[in-house]
Short mmCIF file of C-alpha atoms and ligand atoms in Angstrom, two decimals:
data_model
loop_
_atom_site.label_atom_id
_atom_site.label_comp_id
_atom_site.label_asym_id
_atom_site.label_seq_id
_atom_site.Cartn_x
_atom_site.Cartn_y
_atom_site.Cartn_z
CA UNK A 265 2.36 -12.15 97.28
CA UNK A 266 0.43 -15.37 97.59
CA UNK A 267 2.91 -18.47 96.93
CA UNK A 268 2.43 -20.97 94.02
CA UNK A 269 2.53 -24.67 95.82
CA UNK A 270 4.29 -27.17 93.80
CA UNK A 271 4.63 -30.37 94.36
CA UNK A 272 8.36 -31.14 96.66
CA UNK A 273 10.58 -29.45 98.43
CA UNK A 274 14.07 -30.36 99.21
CA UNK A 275 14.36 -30.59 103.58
CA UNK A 276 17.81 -32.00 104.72
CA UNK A 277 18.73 -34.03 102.21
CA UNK A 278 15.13 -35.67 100.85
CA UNK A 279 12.45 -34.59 98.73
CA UNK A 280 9.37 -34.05 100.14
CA UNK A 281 5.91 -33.22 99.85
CA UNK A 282 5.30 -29.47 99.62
CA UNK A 283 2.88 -29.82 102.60
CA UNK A 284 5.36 -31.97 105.13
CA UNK A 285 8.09 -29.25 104.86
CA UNK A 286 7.48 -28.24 108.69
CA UNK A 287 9.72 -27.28 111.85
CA UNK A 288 8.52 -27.48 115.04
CA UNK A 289 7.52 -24.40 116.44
CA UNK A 290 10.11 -24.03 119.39
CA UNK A 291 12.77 -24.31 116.85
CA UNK A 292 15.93 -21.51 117.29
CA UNK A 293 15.29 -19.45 113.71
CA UNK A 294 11.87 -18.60 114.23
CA UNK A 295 12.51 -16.88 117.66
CA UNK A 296 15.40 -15.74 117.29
CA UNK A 297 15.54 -14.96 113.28
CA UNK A 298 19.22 -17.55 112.97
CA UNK A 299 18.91 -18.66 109.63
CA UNK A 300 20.85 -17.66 106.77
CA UNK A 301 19.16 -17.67 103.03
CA UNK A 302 19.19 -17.19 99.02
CA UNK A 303 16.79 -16.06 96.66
CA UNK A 304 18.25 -17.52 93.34
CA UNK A 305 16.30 -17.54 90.16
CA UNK A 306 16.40 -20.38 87.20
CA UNK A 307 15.57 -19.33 84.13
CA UNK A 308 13.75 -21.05 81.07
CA UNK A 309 16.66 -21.49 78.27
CA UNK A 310 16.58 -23.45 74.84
CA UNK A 311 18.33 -26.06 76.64
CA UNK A 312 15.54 -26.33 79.96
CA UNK A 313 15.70 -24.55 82.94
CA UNK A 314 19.40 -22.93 83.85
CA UNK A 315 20.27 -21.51 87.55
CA UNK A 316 21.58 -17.63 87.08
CA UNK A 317 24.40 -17.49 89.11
CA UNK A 318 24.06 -20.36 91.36
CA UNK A 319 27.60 -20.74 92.44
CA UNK A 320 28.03 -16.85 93.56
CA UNK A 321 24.48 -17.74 95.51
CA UNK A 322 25.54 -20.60 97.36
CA UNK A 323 29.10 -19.17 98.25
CA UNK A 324 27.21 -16.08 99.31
CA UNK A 325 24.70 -18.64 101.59
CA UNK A 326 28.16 -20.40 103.15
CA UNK A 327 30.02 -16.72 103.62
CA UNK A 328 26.72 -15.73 105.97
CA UNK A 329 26.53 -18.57 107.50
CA UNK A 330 30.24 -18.84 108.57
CA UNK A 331 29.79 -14.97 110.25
CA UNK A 332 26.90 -16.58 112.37
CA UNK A 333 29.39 -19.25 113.23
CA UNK A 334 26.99 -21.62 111.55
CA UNK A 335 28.38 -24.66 109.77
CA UNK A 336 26.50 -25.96 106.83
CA UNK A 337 26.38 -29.86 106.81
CA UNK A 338 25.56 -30.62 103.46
CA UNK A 339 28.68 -29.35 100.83
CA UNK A 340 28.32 -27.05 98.31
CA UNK A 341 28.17 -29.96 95.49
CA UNK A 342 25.45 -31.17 97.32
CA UNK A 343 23.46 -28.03 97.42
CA UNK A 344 24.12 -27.58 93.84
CA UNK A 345 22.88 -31.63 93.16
CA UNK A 346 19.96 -30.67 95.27
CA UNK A 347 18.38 -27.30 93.73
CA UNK A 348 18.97 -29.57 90.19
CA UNK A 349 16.73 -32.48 92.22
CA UNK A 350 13.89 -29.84 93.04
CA UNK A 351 13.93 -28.11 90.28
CA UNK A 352 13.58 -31.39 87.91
CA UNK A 353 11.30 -33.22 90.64
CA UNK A 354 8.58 -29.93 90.11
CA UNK A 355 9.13 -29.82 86.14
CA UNK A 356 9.98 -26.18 86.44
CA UNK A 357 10.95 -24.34 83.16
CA UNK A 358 11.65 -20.88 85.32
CA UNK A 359 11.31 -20.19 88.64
CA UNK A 360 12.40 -18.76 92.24
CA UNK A 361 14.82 -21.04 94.35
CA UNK A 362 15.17 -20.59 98.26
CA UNK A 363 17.68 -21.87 99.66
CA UNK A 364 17.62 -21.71 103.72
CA UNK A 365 19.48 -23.05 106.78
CA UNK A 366 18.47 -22.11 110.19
CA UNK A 367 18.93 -23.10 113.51
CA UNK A 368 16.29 -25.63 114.18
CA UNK A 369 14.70 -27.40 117.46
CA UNK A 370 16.79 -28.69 120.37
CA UNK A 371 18.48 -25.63 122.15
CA UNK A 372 16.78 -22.61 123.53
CA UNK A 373 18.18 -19.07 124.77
CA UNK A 374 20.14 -16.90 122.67
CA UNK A 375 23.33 -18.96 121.97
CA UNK A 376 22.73 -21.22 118.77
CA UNK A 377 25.45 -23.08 119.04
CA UNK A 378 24.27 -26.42 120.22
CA UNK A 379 20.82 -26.05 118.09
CA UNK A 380 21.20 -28.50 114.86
CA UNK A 381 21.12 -26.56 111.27
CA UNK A 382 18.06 -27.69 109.10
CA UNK A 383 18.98 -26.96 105.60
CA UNK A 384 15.95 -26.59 102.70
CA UNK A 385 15.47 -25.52 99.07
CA UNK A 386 12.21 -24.71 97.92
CA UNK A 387 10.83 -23.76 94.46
CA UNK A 388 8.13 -22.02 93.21
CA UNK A 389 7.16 -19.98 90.27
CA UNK A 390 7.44 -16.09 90.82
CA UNK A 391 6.74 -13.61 88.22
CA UNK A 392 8.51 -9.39 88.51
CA UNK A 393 8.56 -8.91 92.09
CA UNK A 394 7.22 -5.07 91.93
CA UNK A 395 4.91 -6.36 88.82
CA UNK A 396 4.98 -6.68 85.19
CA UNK A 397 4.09 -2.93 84.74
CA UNK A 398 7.23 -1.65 86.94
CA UNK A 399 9.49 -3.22 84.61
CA UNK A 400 8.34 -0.90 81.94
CA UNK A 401 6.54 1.55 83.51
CA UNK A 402 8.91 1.93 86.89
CA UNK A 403 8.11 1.90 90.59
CA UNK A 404 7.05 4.79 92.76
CA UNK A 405 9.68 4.51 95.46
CA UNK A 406 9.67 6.58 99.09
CA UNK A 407 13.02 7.26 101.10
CA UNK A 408 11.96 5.34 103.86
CA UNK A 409 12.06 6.67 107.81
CA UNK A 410 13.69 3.62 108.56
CA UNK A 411 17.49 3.65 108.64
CA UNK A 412 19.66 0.55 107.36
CA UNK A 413 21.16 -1.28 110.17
CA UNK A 414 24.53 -0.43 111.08
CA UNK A 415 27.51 -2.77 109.48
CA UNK A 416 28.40 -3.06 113.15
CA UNK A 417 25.04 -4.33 114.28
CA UNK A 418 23.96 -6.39 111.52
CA UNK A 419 26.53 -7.07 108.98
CA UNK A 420 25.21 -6.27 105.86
CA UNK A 421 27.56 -9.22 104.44
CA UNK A 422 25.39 -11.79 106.17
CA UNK A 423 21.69 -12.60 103.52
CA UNK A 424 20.38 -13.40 107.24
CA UNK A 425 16.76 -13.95 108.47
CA UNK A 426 16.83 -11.89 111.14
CA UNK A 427 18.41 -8.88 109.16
CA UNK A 428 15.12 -8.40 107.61
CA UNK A 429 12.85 -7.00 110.76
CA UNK A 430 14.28 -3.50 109.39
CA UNK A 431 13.64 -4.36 105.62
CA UNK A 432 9.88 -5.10 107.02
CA UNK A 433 9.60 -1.86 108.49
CA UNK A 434 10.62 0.03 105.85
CA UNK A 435 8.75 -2.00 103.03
CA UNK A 436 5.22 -1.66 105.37
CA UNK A 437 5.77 2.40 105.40
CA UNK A 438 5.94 2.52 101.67
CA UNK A 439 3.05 0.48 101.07
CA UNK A 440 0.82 1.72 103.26
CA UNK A 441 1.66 5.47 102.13
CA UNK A 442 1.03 4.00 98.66
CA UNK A 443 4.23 3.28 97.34
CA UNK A 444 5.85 0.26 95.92
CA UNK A 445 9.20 0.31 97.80
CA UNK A 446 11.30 2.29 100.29
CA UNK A 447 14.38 2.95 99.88
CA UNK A 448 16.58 3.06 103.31
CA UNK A 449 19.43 5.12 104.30
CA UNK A 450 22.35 4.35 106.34
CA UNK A 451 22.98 6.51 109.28
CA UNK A 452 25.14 9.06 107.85
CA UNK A 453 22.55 9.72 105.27
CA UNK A 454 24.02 7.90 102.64
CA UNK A 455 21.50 5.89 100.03
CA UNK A 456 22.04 2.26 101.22
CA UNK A 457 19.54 0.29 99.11
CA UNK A 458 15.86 -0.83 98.98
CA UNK A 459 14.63 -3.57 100.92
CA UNK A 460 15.52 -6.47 99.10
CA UNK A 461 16.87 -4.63 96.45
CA UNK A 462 20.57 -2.85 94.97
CA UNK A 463 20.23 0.64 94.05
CA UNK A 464 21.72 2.28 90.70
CA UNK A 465 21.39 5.80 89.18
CA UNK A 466 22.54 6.63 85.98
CA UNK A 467 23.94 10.16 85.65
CA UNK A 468 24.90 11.83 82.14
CA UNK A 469 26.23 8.28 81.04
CA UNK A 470 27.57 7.26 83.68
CA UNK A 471 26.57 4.40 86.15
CA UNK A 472 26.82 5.39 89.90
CA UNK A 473 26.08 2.87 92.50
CA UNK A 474 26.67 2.50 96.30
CA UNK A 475 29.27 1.06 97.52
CA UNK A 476 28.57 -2.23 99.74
CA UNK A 477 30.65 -0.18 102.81
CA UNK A 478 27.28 1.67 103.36
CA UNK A 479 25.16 -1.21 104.01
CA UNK A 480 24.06 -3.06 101.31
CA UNK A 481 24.31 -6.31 100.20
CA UNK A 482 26.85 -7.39 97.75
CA UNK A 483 24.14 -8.01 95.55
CA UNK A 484 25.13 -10.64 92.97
CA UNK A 485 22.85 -8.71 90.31
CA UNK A 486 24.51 -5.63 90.99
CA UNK A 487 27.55 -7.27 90.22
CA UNK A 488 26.41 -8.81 87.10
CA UNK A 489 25.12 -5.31 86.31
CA UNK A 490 28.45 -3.68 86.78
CA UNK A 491 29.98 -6.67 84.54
CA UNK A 492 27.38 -6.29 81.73
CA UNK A 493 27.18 -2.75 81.72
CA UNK A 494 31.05 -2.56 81.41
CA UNK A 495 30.84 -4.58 78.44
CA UNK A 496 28.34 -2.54 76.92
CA UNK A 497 30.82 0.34 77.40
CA UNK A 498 29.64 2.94 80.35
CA UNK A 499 31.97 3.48 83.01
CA UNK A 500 30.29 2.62 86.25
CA UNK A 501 31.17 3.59 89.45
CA UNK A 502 30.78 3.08 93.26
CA UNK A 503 30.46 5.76 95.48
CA UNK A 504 28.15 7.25 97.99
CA UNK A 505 24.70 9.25 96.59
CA UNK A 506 22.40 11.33 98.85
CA UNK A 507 18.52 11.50 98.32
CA UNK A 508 18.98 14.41 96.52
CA UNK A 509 21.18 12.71 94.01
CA UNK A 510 18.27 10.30 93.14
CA UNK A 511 15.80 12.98 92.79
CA UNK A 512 18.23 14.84 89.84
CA UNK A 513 19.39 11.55 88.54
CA UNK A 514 18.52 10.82 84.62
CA UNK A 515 17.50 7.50 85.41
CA UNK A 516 17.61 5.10 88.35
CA UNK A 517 16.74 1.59 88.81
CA UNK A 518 16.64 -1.28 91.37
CA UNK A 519 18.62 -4.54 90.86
CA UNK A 520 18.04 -7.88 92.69
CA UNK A 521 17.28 -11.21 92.20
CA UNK A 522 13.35 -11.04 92.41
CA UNK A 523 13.62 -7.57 90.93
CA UNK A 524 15.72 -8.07 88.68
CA UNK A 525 16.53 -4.72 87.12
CA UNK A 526 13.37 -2.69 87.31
CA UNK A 527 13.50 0.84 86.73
CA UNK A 528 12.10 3.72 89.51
CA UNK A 529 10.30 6.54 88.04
CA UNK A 530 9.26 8.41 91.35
CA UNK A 531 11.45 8.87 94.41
CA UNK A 532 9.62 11.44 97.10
CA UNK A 533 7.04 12.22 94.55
CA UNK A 534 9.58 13.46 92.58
CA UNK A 535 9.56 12.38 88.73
CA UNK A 536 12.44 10.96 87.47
CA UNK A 537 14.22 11.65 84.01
CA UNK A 538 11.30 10.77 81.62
CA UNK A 539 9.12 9.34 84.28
CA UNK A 540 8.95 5.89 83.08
CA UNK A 541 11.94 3.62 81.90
CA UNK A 542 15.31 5.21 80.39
CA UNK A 543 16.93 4.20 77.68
CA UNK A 544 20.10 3.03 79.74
CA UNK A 545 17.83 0.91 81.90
CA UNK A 546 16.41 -0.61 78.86
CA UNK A 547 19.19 -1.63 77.22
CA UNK A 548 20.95 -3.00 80.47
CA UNK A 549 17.35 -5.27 81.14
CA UNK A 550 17.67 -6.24 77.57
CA UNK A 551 21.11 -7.27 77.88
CA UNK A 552 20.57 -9.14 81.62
CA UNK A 553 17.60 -11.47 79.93
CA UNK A 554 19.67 -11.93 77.00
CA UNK A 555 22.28 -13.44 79.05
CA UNK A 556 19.73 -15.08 81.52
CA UNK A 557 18.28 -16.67 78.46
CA UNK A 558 21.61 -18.49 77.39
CA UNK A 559 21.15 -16.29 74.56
CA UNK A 560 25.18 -14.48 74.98
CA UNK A 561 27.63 -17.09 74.67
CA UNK A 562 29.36 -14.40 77.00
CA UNK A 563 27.83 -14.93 79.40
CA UNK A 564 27.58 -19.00 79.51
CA UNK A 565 29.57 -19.60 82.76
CA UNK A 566 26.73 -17.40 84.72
CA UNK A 567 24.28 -20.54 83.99
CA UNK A 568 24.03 -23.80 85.64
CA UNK A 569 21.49 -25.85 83.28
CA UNK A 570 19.74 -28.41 85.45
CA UNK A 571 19.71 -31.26 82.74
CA UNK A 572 23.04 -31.40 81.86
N1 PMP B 705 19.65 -6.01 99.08
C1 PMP B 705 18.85 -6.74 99.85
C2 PMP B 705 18.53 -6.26 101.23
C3 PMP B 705 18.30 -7.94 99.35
O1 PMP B 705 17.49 -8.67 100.11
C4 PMP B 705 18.61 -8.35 98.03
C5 PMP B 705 18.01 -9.61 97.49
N2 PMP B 705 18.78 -10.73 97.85
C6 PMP B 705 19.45 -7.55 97.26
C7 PMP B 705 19.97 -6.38 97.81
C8 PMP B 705 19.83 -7.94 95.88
O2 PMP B 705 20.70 -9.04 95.90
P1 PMP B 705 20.74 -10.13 94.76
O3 PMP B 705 20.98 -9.38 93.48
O4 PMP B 705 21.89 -11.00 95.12
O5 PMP B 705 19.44 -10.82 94.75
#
């Protein structure tokens, strides 16, 4: 997906122009994939732009960078202060946010320790990741022949760079056998999730969705997910599914940050439920852009408005 240039981008600790956001090219992260990120989104609300969940984000950024022994040096206030600056110095009214720090130029060889930490946040405007259509219509999805990396090779705790070789692998097999996404077991056969995305089915009522144990990320959609579909009165609950329990599920669905919650109507050229969006689905997307919205005062803590 071709990116939308704006005009700054936040790069340890100033704003600057979209096109003078570099790193040199010996620097640790790109050859050895050290960085830790976010995607985050901000959302247009009656009261300007609002961050969804930016606190959860940046907690989850610190959390994988402290299991790559990698110290931060800006504080979380100051990350916060700075996705407000980037946001306001682009005039966004919605939009993606990525937060990164990697190990940056100085040190080579695998240890990273004595390589400095580069910290930036850029911003740019990003419409449904799998398309407009999907979130009606549903993606065609392919159990991918790619497994999800073992907890004890790559935590799955850690949003890190290098973690997402085996997302790439997976995500090129589905498109190229004409799919929109893959979705990747673990190596016991369990359903893990897609590749950049939180997996839910929805069977007879109920919400089932895979624990993070297997390999996923603690998504913080899927958690707002769990929360809003909790309050909407379905029991949901985590626990391990096999393909076959996506293939006889009434409805299934994808959650994640660029995804957002976008239903799957094919898994293994199999059609799912009513082949397009379920009713469960749609009133679980209705509720999520309610609250992203600011429109459910229940919801208010999950926004950080930018002008406040
Ligand atoms: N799994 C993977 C592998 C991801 O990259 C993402 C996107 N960050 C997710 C799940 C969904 O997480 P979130 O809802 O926090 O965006």
């Amino acid at each position: 997906m071709p990116i939308t240039e704006v005009d700054k981008i936040w790069m340890n600790g100033e704003l600057v122009d979209w096109h003078e956001a570099k790193v040199h090219v010996l620097s640790h992260g790109l050859h050895y994939g050290s960085g830790v990120f976010e995607g985050i989104r901000a959302y247009a609300t009656a009261r300007g732009p609002a961050v969804w969940h930016l606190d959860a984000h940046l907690d989850r950024m610190f959390a994988s960078g402290s299991i790559y022994h990698m110290e931060l040096p800006y504080s979380k206030t100051e990350l916060i202060q700075a996705t407000k600056d980037v946001i306001r110095a682009n005039a966004m009214d919605s939009c993606y946010i990525r937060p990164i720090a990697f190990r940056g130029y100085g040190e080579m060889g695998v240890n990273p320790l004595a390589a400095p930490v580069d910290v930036a946040i850029a911003v740019w405007p990003w419409g449904a990741y799998l398309g407009e259509d999907a979130l009606e219509q549903g993606a065609r999805v392919k159990i991918s022949s790619w497994k999800r990396h073992d907890q004890n090779s790559l935590p799955s705790a850690a949003k890190a760079t290098g973690g997402y070789l085996g997302s790439i692998l997976a995500k090129v097999e589905a498109v190229k056998g004409g799919y929109d996404e893959a979705i990747l077991l673990n190596h016991e056969g369990r359903i893990a999730e897609g590749s950049g995305e939180n997996i839910f089915v929805v069977d007879r009522g109920t919400l089932v969705t895979p624990p993070t144990s297997v390999g996923a990320l603690a998504g913080i959609t899927r958690n707002a997910v769990i929360a809003l579909a909790t309050d909407l009165g379905y029991e949901v609950i985590e626990r391990d599914l096999v393909r076959t329990d996506l293939y006889l599920a009434d409805e299934v669905f994808f959650t994640g940050t660029a995804a957002e919650i976008t239903p799957i109507r094919e898994v293994d050229d199999r059609t799912i439920g009513v082949g397009h969006r379920g009713p469960v689905t749609k009133e679980l997307q209705d509720a999520f852009f309610a609250a992203t919205k600011g429109d459910d005062p229940r919801y208010a803590d999950w926004l950080t408005y930018v002008d406040d």
